[in-house]
C-alpha cells in the first residue's frame, strides 16, 4: 500500500508486487538460529568451488519453500518470526475489551476488520459499488481528471505524489510519473519470447474473469479484457525501462504545469490538481514525459466506453485482496500462482498483519519496539555503523584510482550521511486517519487516502529529514540518495542476522555487510550522482568519473554472465547498484571487523578460523531459494541479483576470501578478472 520514495535502495527483495504481498505459514516460534549455524553448511562441498553451497547446502535441504511462499530465505524466516510477534500485539489491541490508547485503537480495529472473514464474505462485491457508479456516471473524457483524482491509489492512468526537488533536495515538490499497468513491468507487454506471450494470455484470461465476477457476461468480459490489454500495452510502450530509470538524470524534468498541459492537453490537469487539493500548483517534476505523451494519444484514440472498462479493471484489481473469496482467490490465482509460483494463499492473519503494518506501520511499530528492541541493541548497532563509517573513510583515503579533489568531496558526502537505527525519533501522527471496526475496504481506502494526502501535504514545504520509508518491524534496510541517510529498522537488527551473543566474525559478515552495503549505495552508480545534501549534482572530476564507470562496468560484465533460470541471464545493468553495494559492503565490514578486533587473540570455532567464520556468516545471510516463476519475475523487476550470486559474485572478488580458504588462483571462486570499485 505504501509507495516508497524512488531512491530507497532496499537491502533485499521486498514484496515484488504491490497488490500481493509475500510471506509464509508455519506457527512462529521465538527461537532462532545462531549467527553462524554449522548445520546449515554442506562441508562436503569445496568452498573454493561453490561457496554458496558450502555455506547454505544444509539450510537448503532443511528449509524447503513453504507452499504459500514465492521464495524462502534467511530473512523471510526472520520476517515470519516477526509476524508472530506482531500478531500478539494486534490480537491484544483488538480483543473485545482491550486497554488501549488512540494508536492501539486504530491498529486493533484495523486488524479486527481485516480478520472478520464472515463480514467480508457476506458483502461480496458490494463495497465496490460507489466507485463503480462513479465510473459509470462518467459522461465525457473531459471528466477523467475527476475520476483519476479519486482513484489515484488504485494506480489508474499514472502515479502522482511528492518528491524532493532534484536540484534542491531541501524542498518538496509535486511529481507525476508513469503507471497505470496491471502487469509488474512494461517489459511484460513488449517481450516476444514464448513465456511472455503465454503470460500475457493468462493475464487477459484473468482480467476477463474479474469482469465476470463483477457480473459481466463471458463474451462481453472477454472483449473488455482485450480492451484493457490494448490500452495498457500502449501505456507500457510509452513507459521507460527499469534500466533507463536507474539514471536519475533521465527522471529529472521539472516544468511548469503549463508545460505538462502542452505534453498531454487532453487531460484536464487543472481539474485534477484542484481535486487533489493543489489548485495553485505552479510547477512539478514530470519523471517520464514520454509516458504522458503516450497517455495523451491514448486518451484521444480510445473511446470513452473503453476507458471506463480500463478504470473498472483497475478498481477491482486494486481492491480484490480486500474483497470476498471469489475476488481474493482469482487475484491470487494469477498474481500468486501464475506469476510467482506460490501454491497457496497465506493465512488471513498474516495478510492482515502486513496490511496493518502497511497502513499504520509506525503505530504498530511503536508498540513493537517497546517490546522487542531495547536501547542496548540500538547502541550496539550504532557502534557497528560508526565502525563501518570509519572503514569507509580509510577506504576512500587509500583508494589508488581517485584524485584528492574527488576524495575530498566523497568524504564530505560520507560525513553528511545520517545513520538511523531502529525507529524514527518522532512517530507519525495518525490522528487524522479514522479507523473503524467494521468495513474492511473502507478502512483500506481511508488509509490510502491518508497516505496520499500526507504525501501531497509535503509539497512546497521544506524536507523533513527525520522521516523513514520503512516501518520499524520491517526485516530489511535501505539507503536513500536524496536524503543521504542509511536506515536499519528494528526488525532487521534481530538474530540470526544480528546476534549479540555470537562471536564478532559472523555478525560482521552478516549485519556488518548489510551496513556496508547501505553505505556503499551512497557511492554506487546511482548514488554517486547525488551530493551530501541529496542534490543531483556531479561532484566528480571528469577523470575520476570515467574511472568509476570503467570499474563499475567490470562488475556489470561479471554479473551478466550468471544464469538466473533457463537462458535468462542477470541484467547486469539493472543490478549494478546492488552488486556494487554488495562488494563494497563486505569489504568495509571486513575492515571494520579487523579494526574492532585488533590486538585480540581470535580463536577457531566449529573447525573454522575467524576469517572463515566471517565469510560463512556472510554466506549464510543469503541462504535461500526462489520458485522458477519468481526467478523469471525477479529477472525482469528486481535490481538485486539472486542470493547465490550475491554470495559467490562478491567473495570471488576478494583476495581475503581466497586467503581464508586457501583457494588456488584458478579456482571457480576466484574471479580471474577481479573487479574492485570501493
Ligand atoms: Zn541495496
XYZ file of C-alpha atoms and ligand atoms in Angstrom:
679
model
C 0.000 0.000 0.000
C 2.783 2.394 0.820
C 4.658 3.595 -2.229
C 8.203 4.170 -1.034
C 10.296 7.016 -2.366
C 12.153 6.292 -5.558
C 15.641 6.496 -4.101
C 15.072 3.988 -1.390
C 17.702 1.342 -2.118
C 16.442 -1.595 -0.120
C 18.877 -4.211 1.043
C 16.903 -7.084 -0.364
C 13.970 -8.004 -2.466
C 10.848 -6.691 -0.818
C 7.373 -7.690 -1.945
C 7.648 -7.772 -5.717
C 4.037 -6.997 -6.449
C 2.308 -4.231 -4.578
C -1.120 -5.836 -4.614
C 0.041 -9.204 -3.372
C 2.437 -9.159 -0.504
C 4.567 -12.132 0.375
C 5.122 -14.247 3.441
C 4.691 -17.743 4.787
C 2.973 -20.234 7.053
C 4.093 -22.398 9.996
C 3.463 -21.337 13.565
C 6.219 -18.969 14.564
C 8.390 -19.911 17.462
C 10.531 -17.235 19.055
C 13.614 -19.428 18.831
C 16.294 -18.532 16.385
C 19.327 -19.958 14.719
C 22.770 -18.710 15.669
C 24.561 -16.142 13.507
C 26.649 -18.991 12.157
C 24.891 -22.347 12.015
C 27.126 -25.285 11.118
C 24.113 -27.488 10.380
C 23.207 -25.062 7.587
C 26.535 -25.723 5.867
C 27.465 -28.505 3.474
C 31.050 -29.346 4.251
C 31.234 -31.959 1.538
C 31.401 -29.056 -0.913
C 34.717 -27.360 -1.653
C 34.321 -23.694 -0.606
C 36.650 -22.698 -3.457
C 34.270 -24.299 -5.971
C 30.847 -23.151 -4.749
C 30.894 -21.089 -1.584
C 27.136 -20.538 -1.575
C 26.504 -24.265 -1.462
C 29.251 -24.773 1.107
C 27.642 -22.156 3.412
C 23.998 -22.981 2.712
C 23.743 -26.575 1.448
C 22.313 -27.801 4.768
C 19.960 -24.852 5.040
C 18.549 -25.544 1.584
C 17.931 -29.170 2.497
C 16.245 -28.275 5.776
C 14.216 -25.337 4.502
C 12.032 -26.173 1.510
C 9.980 -23.246 0.215
C 6.661 -23.240 2.131
C 3.598 -23.609 -0.126
C 2.411 -20.030 0.375
C 5.802 -18.527 -0.435
C 7.348 -17.437 -3.710
C 10.808 -17.703 -2.222
C 12.286 -18.614 1.123
C 15.463 -17.348 2.735
C 17.122 -16.333 5.975
C 15.296 -13.010 6.029
C 11.853 -14.377 5.194
C 12.239 -16.716 8.156
C 13.075 -13.749 10.364
C 10.110 -11.865 8.947
C 7.923 -14.819 9.746
C 9.033 -14.885 13.359
C 8.296 -11.184 13.451
C 4.777 -11.719 12.166
C 4.132 -13.896 15.191
C 5.266 -11.083 17.493
C 3.139 -8.533 15.651
C 0.154 -10.844 15.781
C 0.405 -10.912 19.560
C 0.351 -7.110 19.644
C -2.589 -6.890 17.244
C -4.666 -9.540 18.952
C -4.223 -7.815 22.284
C -5.232 -4.490 20.714
C -8.298 -5.958 19.041
C -9.559 -8.015 21.993
C -13.210 -7.407 22.928
C -12.294 -5.329 25.953
C -8.781 -4.079 25.364
C -6.957 -1.422 27.323
C -5.794 0.941 24.651
C -4.847 4.432 23.534
C -5.591 6.214 20.243
C -2.840 4.345 18.377
C -3.694 0.871 19.644
C -7.383 1.546 18.945
C -6.527 2.080 15.302
C -4.265 -0.926 14.844
C -6.639 -3.146 16.819
C -9.749 -2.140 14.898
C -7.974 -2.289 11.548
C -6.827 -5.814 12.324
C -10.233 -6.859 13.621
C -11.974 -5.627 10.456
C -9.441 -7.376 8.250
C -9.706 -10.702 10.065
C -13.522 -10.649 10.075
C -13.791 -13.020 7.149
C -17.517 -13.562 7.638
C -18.356 -9.885 7.256
C -16.089 -9.543 4.222
C -17.609 -12.623 2.619
C -21.190 -11.509 3.187
C -20.594 -8.246 1.336
C -19.302 -9.749 -1.917
C -18.665 -7.006 -4.485
C -20.890 -4.557 -2.613
C -18.024 -2.373 -1.271
C -17.008 -1.542 -4.869
C -20.400 -0.084 -5.702
C -19.838 3.624 -5.018
C -16.660 3.685 -7.130
C -18.201 1.635 -9.927
C -21.087 4.077 -10.054
C -18.703 6.996 -10.203
C -17.049 5.422 -13.258
C -20.428 4.609 -14.850
C -21.508 8.240 -14.480
C -18.531 9.497 -16.491
C -20.172 11.491 -19.271
C -17.135 12.579 -21.262
C -13.394 12.113 -21.445
C -13.065 15.619 -20.070
C -14.258 14.250 -16.731
C -11.417 11.727 -16.462
C -9.405 14.001 -14.264
C -12.146 13.851 -11.698
C -12.182 10.080 -11.522
C -8.404 9.789 -11.764
C -8.073 12.066 -8.744
C -10.488 9.899 -6.792
C -8.734 6.688 -7.805
C -5.108 7.731 -7.516
C -4.161 4.954 -5.107
C -5.632 2.385 -7.476
C -2.821 3.183 -9.936
C -5.211 4.428 -12.588
C -3.512 6.132 -15.557
C -0.379 7.396 -13.759
C 1.248 7.998 -10.383
C 1.156 11.272 -8.540
C 2.810 12.315 -5.317
C 5.664 14.335 -3.891
C 9.412 14.077 -4.192
C 12.469 16.041 -3.125
C 13.462 18.521 -5.799
C 16.398 17.030 -7.709
C 18.145 20.411 -7.788
C 17.293 21.476 -4.246
C 16.852 18.446 -2.029
C 15.693 20.568 0.905
C 12.404 21.299 -0.877
C 9.460 19.017 -1.604
C 7.742 19.332 -4.976
C 4.910 17.548 -6.775
C 5.638 14.750 -9.201
C 3.737 12.904 -11.908
C 5.158 9.595 -13.099
C 4.322 6.678 -15.354
C 1.971 3.972 -14.068
C -1.393 2.526 -14.930
C -0.311 -1.060 -15.707
C -1.650 -4.319 -14.293
C 1.441 -6.429 -15.040
C 4.583 -5.877 -12.948
C 6.637 -4.108 -15.603
C 6.385 -2.525 -19.048
C 8.616 -5.307 -20.418
C 5.813 -7.833 -19.885
C 3.820 -6.097 -22.622
C 6.540 -5.949 -25.236
C 8.680 -9.087 -24.937
C 8.173 -11.746 -27.619
C 9.565 -14.919 -26.072
C 7.058 -17.800 -25.630
C 6.910 -17.441 -21.819
C 5.998 -13.761 -22.115
C 3.383 -14.488 -24.765
C 1.827 -17.179 -22.527
C 1.859 -14.900 -19.549
C 0.009 -12.203 -21.463
C -2.635 -14.759 -22.420
C -3.003 -15.777 -18.796
C -3.259 -12.120 -17.803
C -6.033 -11.393 -20.311
C -7.885 -14.505 -19.076
C -7.543 -13.226 -15.517
C -8.845 -9.766 -16.408
C -11.797 -11.412 -18.129
C -12.596 -13.478 -15.030
C -12.519 -10.396 -12.855
C -15.048 -8.684 -15.125
C -17.206 -11.784 -14.903
C -17.016 -11.585 -11.130
C -18.347 -8.048 -11.439
C -21.351 -9.536 -13.247
C -20.403 -9.133 -16.933
C -21.322 -11.879 -19.427
C -18.323 -14.004 -20.595
C -18.420 -12.635 -24.171
C -18.549 -9.056 -23.031
C -15.894 -9.698 -20.388
C -13.566 -11.236 -22.993
C -13.866 -8.177 -25.222
C -13.332 -5.898 -22.233
C -10.159 -7.764 -21.270
C -8.804 -7.242 -24.792
C -9.534 -3.526 -24.499
C -7.643 -3.340 -21.217
C -4.682 -5.161 -22.757
C -4.611 -2.823 -25.747
C -4.686 0.325 -23.604
C -2.097 -0.961 -21.141
C 0.200 -2.056 -23.977
C 0.171 1.458 -25.391
C 0.937 2.892 -21.937
C 3.710 0.324 -21.476
C 5.294 1.302 -24.777
C 5.352 4.911 -23.623
C 6.991 3.915 -20.323
C 10.695 3.992 -19.540
C 12.539 0.771 -18.801
C 13.872 -0.007 -15.346
C 17.434 0.384 -16.573
C 16.656 3.828 -18.009
C 15.055 4.781 -14.701
C 18.198 3.861 -12.771
C 19.846 7.018 -14.113
C 18.347 9.889 -12.117
C 19.139 12.346 -14.905
C 16.508 10.578 -17.010
C 13.840 11.371 -14.406
C 14.705 14.969 -13.693
C 12.228 17.094 -15.659
C 10.929 19.947 -13.563
C 8.459 22.014 -15.547
C 5.530 24.361 -15.156
C 2.044 22.921 -15.078
C 1.571 24.754 -18.382
C 4.380 22.675 -19.905
C 2.704 19.485 -18.710
C -0.564 20.655 -20.243
C 1.266 21.018 -23.536
C 2.520 17.415 -23.330
C -0.912 15.991 -22.522
C -3.507 18.633 -23.472
C -6.411 16.181 -23.453
C -6.152 15.554 -19.742
C -7.746 18.228 -17.568
C -4.789 18.876 -15.316
C -6.283 21.945 -13.617
C -9.329 19.918 -12.621
C -7.040 17.189 -11.349
C -4.819 19.497 -9.288
C -7.830 21.241 -7.794
C -9.469 17.966 -6.947
C -6.392 16.612 -5.112
C -6.104 19.853 -3.157
C -3.397 21.699 -5.121
C -5.387 24.355 -7.015
C -2.482 26.764 -7.380
C 0.286 24.306 -8.208
C 2.734 26.133 -10.492
C 5.391 23.525 -11.249
C 6.191 19.879 -10.762
C 8.597 17.145 -11.792
C 7.353 15.026 -14.681
C 9.518 11.935 -14.296
C 8.628 10.396 -17.638
C 7.404 12.979 -20.181
C 7.261 10.339 -22.918
C 4.667 8.437 -20.939
C 2.369 11.454 -20.673
C 2.659 11.985 -24.389
C 1.636 8.358 -24.985
C -1.177 8.730 -22.455
C -2.489 11.723 -24.315
C -2.501 9.858 -27.614
C -4.463 7.060 -25.987
C -6.922 9.447 -24.364
C -7.530 10.766 -27.825
C -7.689 7.452 -29.604
C -9.678 5.167 -27.312
C -13.405 5.506 -26.826
C -14.992 6.686 -23.601
C -16.539 3.239 -23.139
C -13.162 1.507 -23.391
C -11.590 3.902 -20.912
C -14.390 3.175 -18.481
C -13.604 -0.514 -18.891
C -9.957 0.190 -18.095
C -10.938 2.070 -14.939
C -13.304 -0.651 -13.773
C -10.486 -3.163 -14.159
C -8.049 -1.124 -12.101
C -10.618 -0.578 -9.425
C -11.400 -4.262 -8.970
C -7.732 -5.170 -9.364
C -6.593 -2.834 -6.602
C -9.330 -3.877 -4.223
C -9.539 -7.628 -4.886
C -7.270 -8.580 -1.944
C -9.765 -6.933 0.433
C -12.937 -8.440 -1.021
C -14.752 -11.771 -0.726
C -13.156 -15.120 -1.516
C -14.056 -15.242 -5.212
C -12.156 -11.993 -5.890
C -9.373 -12.814 -3.477
C -8.770 -16.270 -4.959
C -8.932 -15.186 -8.584
C -6.428 -12.450 -7.805
C -4.157 -14.949 -6.054
C -4.514 -17.389 -8.916
C -2.849 -15.026 -11.330
C -0.560 -12.873 -9.181
C 0.372 -15.556 -6.650
C 0.317 -18.806 -8.608
C 0.936 -17.913 -12.243
C 3.331 -15.026 -11.739
C 5.209 -16.180 -8.644
C 4.601 -19.935 -8.469
C 3.067 -19.902 -4.989
C 1.000 -22.958 -4.159
C -1.405 -21.495 -1.659
C -2.635 -18.249 -0.198
C -1.149 -17.100 3.099
C -3.344 -17.407 6.185
C -5.525 -14.380 6.733
C -3.907 -13.290 9.993
C -0.584 -12.906 8.203
C -2.070 -10.908 5.372
C -3.886 -8.717 7.891
C -0.750 -8.191 9.962
C 1.025 -6.962 6.821
C -1.928 -4.786 5.968
C -1.847 -3.016 9.335
C 1.915 -2.635 9.002
C 1.367 -1.081 5.570
C -1.304 1.384 6.683
C -0.338 2.123 10.271
C 3.242 0.911 10.435
C 4.524 3.495 12.883
C 1.624 2.973 15.267
C 2.225 -0.772 15.217
C 5.974 -0.188 15.210
C 5.838 1.934 18.331
C 4.402 -0.945 20.341
C 6.780 -3.361 18.611
C 9.984 -1.540 19.566
C 8.812 -1.078 23.145
C 8.543 -4.833 23.418
C 11.311 -6.128 21.187
C 14.016 -3.532 20.625
C 15.892 -2.373 23.682
C 18.348 0.536 23.992
C 21.317 -1.906 24.148
C 20.509 -3.306 20.718
C 20.331 0.225 19.359
C 23.668 1.149 20.960
C 25.371 -1.970 19.608
C 24.054 -1.402 16.111
C 25.109 2.261 16.184
C 28.582 1.236 17.291
C 28.875 -1.096 14.322
C 27.592 1.615 11.963
C 30.278 4.005 13.237
C 32.988 1.388 12.726
C 31.862 0.760 9.158
C 31.756 4.531 8.598
C 35.341 4.823 9.696
C 36.331 1.857 7.485
C 34.788 3.740 4.549
C 36.760 6.843 5.444
C 40.004 4.853 5.433
C 38.949 3.165 2.214
C 38.324 6.468 0.441
C 41.609 7.918 1.647
C 43.508 4.871 0.414
C 41.808 4.494 -2.994
C 44.562 4.315 -5.607
C 42.411 5.454 -8.515
C 40.722 8.569 -7.117
C 42.117 12.104 -7.138
C 42.438 14.172 -3.975
C 39.742 16.579 -5.188
C 37.106 13.857 -5.598
C 38.189 12.175 -2.359
C 37.544 15.385 -0.501
C 34.016 15.538 -1.925
C 33.414 11.872 -1.186
C 34.391 12.427 2.448
C 32.022 15.383 2.710
C 29.262 13.121 1.475
C 30.231 10.337 3.872
C 30.298 12.692 6.844
C 26.956 14.149 5.813
C 25.265 10.761 5.813
C 22.689 10.317 8.576
C 22.596 6.971 10.385
C 19.138 5.935 11.501
C 18.792 2.880 13.666
C 15.681 1.074 14.880
C 12.845 3.579 14.562
C 12.150 7.271 13.929
C 12.846 9.882 16.616
C 9.372 11.288 16.083
C 6.433 8.972 15.491
C 3.996 9.641 12.667
C 0.762 11.296 13.695
C -2.198 9.208 12.578
C -4.842 11.282 14.366
C -6.386 12.336 11.050
C -6.781 8.727 9.941
C -10.115 7.405 11.061
C -10.200 3.621 11.522
C -13.423 1.940 12.499
C -14.164 -1.607 13.441
C -16.386 -2.667 10.571
C -15.908 -2.431 6.860
C -12.502 -3.709 5.748
C -12.364 -1.926 2.384
C -13.450 1.392 3.870
C -10.515 1.234 6.268
C -8.162 0.365 3.414
C -9.437 3.297 1.381
C -9.145 5.710 4.288
C -5.585 4.533 4.932
C -4.733 5.025 1.244
C -6.252 8.471 1.216
C -4.428 9.391 4.407
C -1.106 8.371 2.863
C -1.840 10.175 -0.407
C -2.800 13.372 1.420
C 0.220 13.057 3.686
C 2.485 12.889 0.643
C 0.770 15.851 -1.009
C 0.840 17.933 2.153
C 4.639 17.997 1.878
C 4.580 19.887 -1.432
C 6.005 23.383 -1.194
C 7.389 22.705 2.261
C 10.926 22.053 3.475
C 12.024 18.463 3.732
C 11.568 16.520 6.968
C 14.892 14.716 7.335
C 13.589 12.598 10.203
C 11.205 10.603 8.094
C 11.550 6.853 7.440
C 10.498 4.900 4.350
C 10.282 1.560 6.120
C 8.320 0.654 9.219
C 10.193 -0.414 12.377
C 9.181 -4.113 12.211
C 10.460 -4.458 8.621
C 13.187 -7.055 8.086
C 15.121 -5.014 5.545
C 17.297 -1.885 5.365
C 17.839 0.934 2.898
C 19.838 3.911 1.744
C 18.058 6.938 0.306
C 20.169 9.044 -2.088
C 18.039 12.160 -1.822
C 18.025 12.037 1.969
C 21.611 10.766 2.157
C 20.655 8.522 5.052
C 21.014 4.855 5.912
C 18.173 3.199 7.770
C 18.090 -0.018 9.768
C 14.632 -0.861 11.075
C 14.452 -2.700 14.397
C 13.119 -5.755 12.544
C 16.421 -6.469 10.793
C 18.551 -5.997 13.912
C 17.460 -9.337 15.339
C 19.024 -12.809 15.405
C 20.263 -14.601 13.450
C 21.288 -11.592 11.292
C 22.362 -9.652 14.353
C 23.122 -11.814 17.363
C 24.742 -10.097 20.335
C 25.563 -13.494 21.875
C 27.652 -14.635 18.903
C 31.384 -14.158 18.275
C 32.094 -10.993 16.304
C 33.125 -12.571 12.973
C 29.744 -13.814 11.677
C 27.961 -10.701 12.971
C 30.326 -8.536 10.945
C 29.953 -10.818 7.918
C 26.189 -10.563 8.150
C 24.929 -7.301 9.681
C 28.279 -5.574 9.101
C 27.888 -6.484 5.438
C 24.371 -5.036 5.431
C 25.530 -1.767 6.945
C 28.427 -1.566 4.498
C 26.026 -2.345 1.671
C 23.718 0.560 2.532
C 26.620 2.912 2.997
C 28.093 1.925 -0.360
C 24.776 2.753 -2.042
C 25.699 6.383 -1.464
C 28.605 5.700 -3.804
C 27.163 3.278 -6.364
C 26.494 4.256 -9.979
C 23.227 5.943 -8.991
C 24.030 7.211 -5.504
C 27.309 8.820 -6.565
C 25.346 11.292 -8.692
C 23.902 12.920 -5.547
C 25.829 15.125 -3.152
C 25.894 15.250 0.648
C 22.615 17.169 0.804
C 20.921 14.858 -1.669
C 21.068 17.194 -4.660
C 21.585 15.693 -8.094
C 24.957 17.314 -8.642
C 28.151 15.966 -10.197
C 30.953 16.296 -7.649
C 33.432 14.109 -9.515
C 36.373 15.214 -11.629
C 35.949 14.055 -15.193
C 38.771 11.511 -14.991
C 37.568 10.021 -11.718
C 34.052 9.736 -13.107
C 35.390 7.831 -16.115
C 37.437 5.553 -13.901
C 34.375 4.818 -11.764
C 32.332 3.883 -14.828
C 35.114 1.581 -16.027
C 35.371 -0.153 -12.666
C 31.617 -0.473 -12.312
C 31.322 -1.991 -15.775
C 33.717 -4.736 -14.660
C 31.008 -5.682 -12.146
C 28.082 -5.475 -14.550
C 30.076 -7.609 -17.026
C 30.822 -10.144 -14.306
C 27.191 -10.493 -13.173
C 25.814 -10.510 -16.717
C 27.477 -13.902 -17.221
C 25.420 -15.509 -14.420
C 22.324 -17.503 -15.368
C 19.127 -16.999 -13.350
C 16.993 -19.679 -14.989
C 16.649 -21.267 -18.450
C 18.642 -18.995 -20.732
C 17.848 -15.859 -18.717
C 20.990 -14.130 -17.516
C 21.233 -11.408 -14.904
C 20.678 -7.975 -16.433
C 23.916 -6.578 -15.028
C 22.854 -3.016 -15.782
C 19.688 -3.428 -13.701
C 21.519 -4.979 -10.735
C 24.660 -2.841 -10.933
C 23.920 -0.612 -7.933
C 23.130 -3.573 -5.698
C 26.134 -5.588 -6.888
C 28.495 -2.662 -6.290
C 26.950 -2.211 -2.832
C 27.305 -5.915 -2.000
C 31.001 -5.948 -2.841
C 31.809 -2.593 -1.234
C 29.731 -3.557 1.792
C 31.582 -6.753 2.536
C 34.995 -5.143 2.031
C 34.036 -2.435 4.554
C 32.660 -4.998 7.004
C 35.891 -6.970 6.802
C 37.995 -3.876 7.506
C 35.748 -2.813 10.360
C 35.902 -6.272 11.906
C 39.693 -6.340 11.679
C 39.890 -2.893 13.286
C 37.422 -3.804 16.006
C 39.301 -6.952 16.989
C 42.836 -5.585 16.561
C 45.153 -6.949 19.227
C 42.661 -9.630 20.284
C 43.590 -13.262 20.007
C 40.776 -14.758 17.933
C 40.123 -18.472 18.087
C 38.878 -21.055 15.662
C 35.384 -22.350 16.376
C 33.490 -25.245 14.792
C 36.693 -26.025 12.865
C 36.504 -22.650 11.176
C 39.113 -19.925 11.528
C 37.823 -16.448 12.484
C 38.312 -15.337 8.862
C 36.353 -18.322 7.604
C 33.597 -17.566 10.134
C 33.354 -14.024 8.819
C 32.738 -15.286 5.276
C 30.402 -18.119 6.263
C 28.424 -15.579 8.330
C 28.063 -13.559 5.152
C 27.225 -16.590 3.008
C 24.557 -17.717 5.443
C 22.847 -14.332 5.325
C 21.921 -15.276 1.753
C 20.734 -18.866 2.198
C 17.542 -19.120 0.195
C 15.773 -20.199 -2.936
C 13.013 -18.885 -5.224
C 10.402 -20.677 -7.269
C 11.062 -20.791 -11.011
C 8.218 -18.374 -11.772
C 9.610 -15.944 -9.218
C 13.088 -16.236 -10.712
C 11.668 -15.124 -14.048
C 9.766 -12.287 -12.394
C 12.832 -11.156 -10.490
C 14.961 -11.256 -13.630
C 12.730 -8.505 -15.012
C 11.848 -6.384 -11.992
C 14.370 -6.993 -9.222
C 17.501 -4.831 -9.004
C 19.055 -7.468 -6.699
C 20.945 -10.466 -8.060
C 19.841 -13.939 -6.946
C 21.149 -14.940 -3.494
C 23.646 -17.419 -4.894
C 25.422 -14.689 -6.834
C 25.130 -12.145 -4.046
C 27.422 -14.593 -2.272
C 29.690 -16.065 -4.948
C 29.902 -12.909 -7.057
C 31.163 -10.910 -4.077
C 33.614 -13.267 -2.408
C 35.245 -14.169 -5.724
C 36.394 -10.547 -5.968
C 38.014 -10.589 -2.502
C 41.621 -11.724 -2.017
C 40.788 -12.009 1.698
C 38.421 -14.846 0.846
C 40.943 -16.634 -1.319
C 43.421 -16.454 1.544
C 40.944 -17.520 4.239
C 40.079 -20.731 2.380
C 43.451 -21.274 0.679
C 41.848 -21.281 -2.756
C 44.094 -21.845 -5.729
C 44.352 -18.964 -8.171
C 42.389 -20.843 -10.842
C 39.521 -21.851 -8.503
C 35.954 -21.057 -9.631
C 35.563 -18.809 -6.559
C 38.481 -16.632 -7.670
C 37.446 -14.118 -10.309
C 40.239 -14.087 -12.892
C 39.285 -10.556 -13.856
C 38.976 -9.253 -10.328
C 36.648 -6.245 -10.000
C 37.150 -3.545 -7.433
C 35.376 -0.224 -7.040
C 35.335 0.754 -3.369
Zn 20.739 -2.383 -1.710
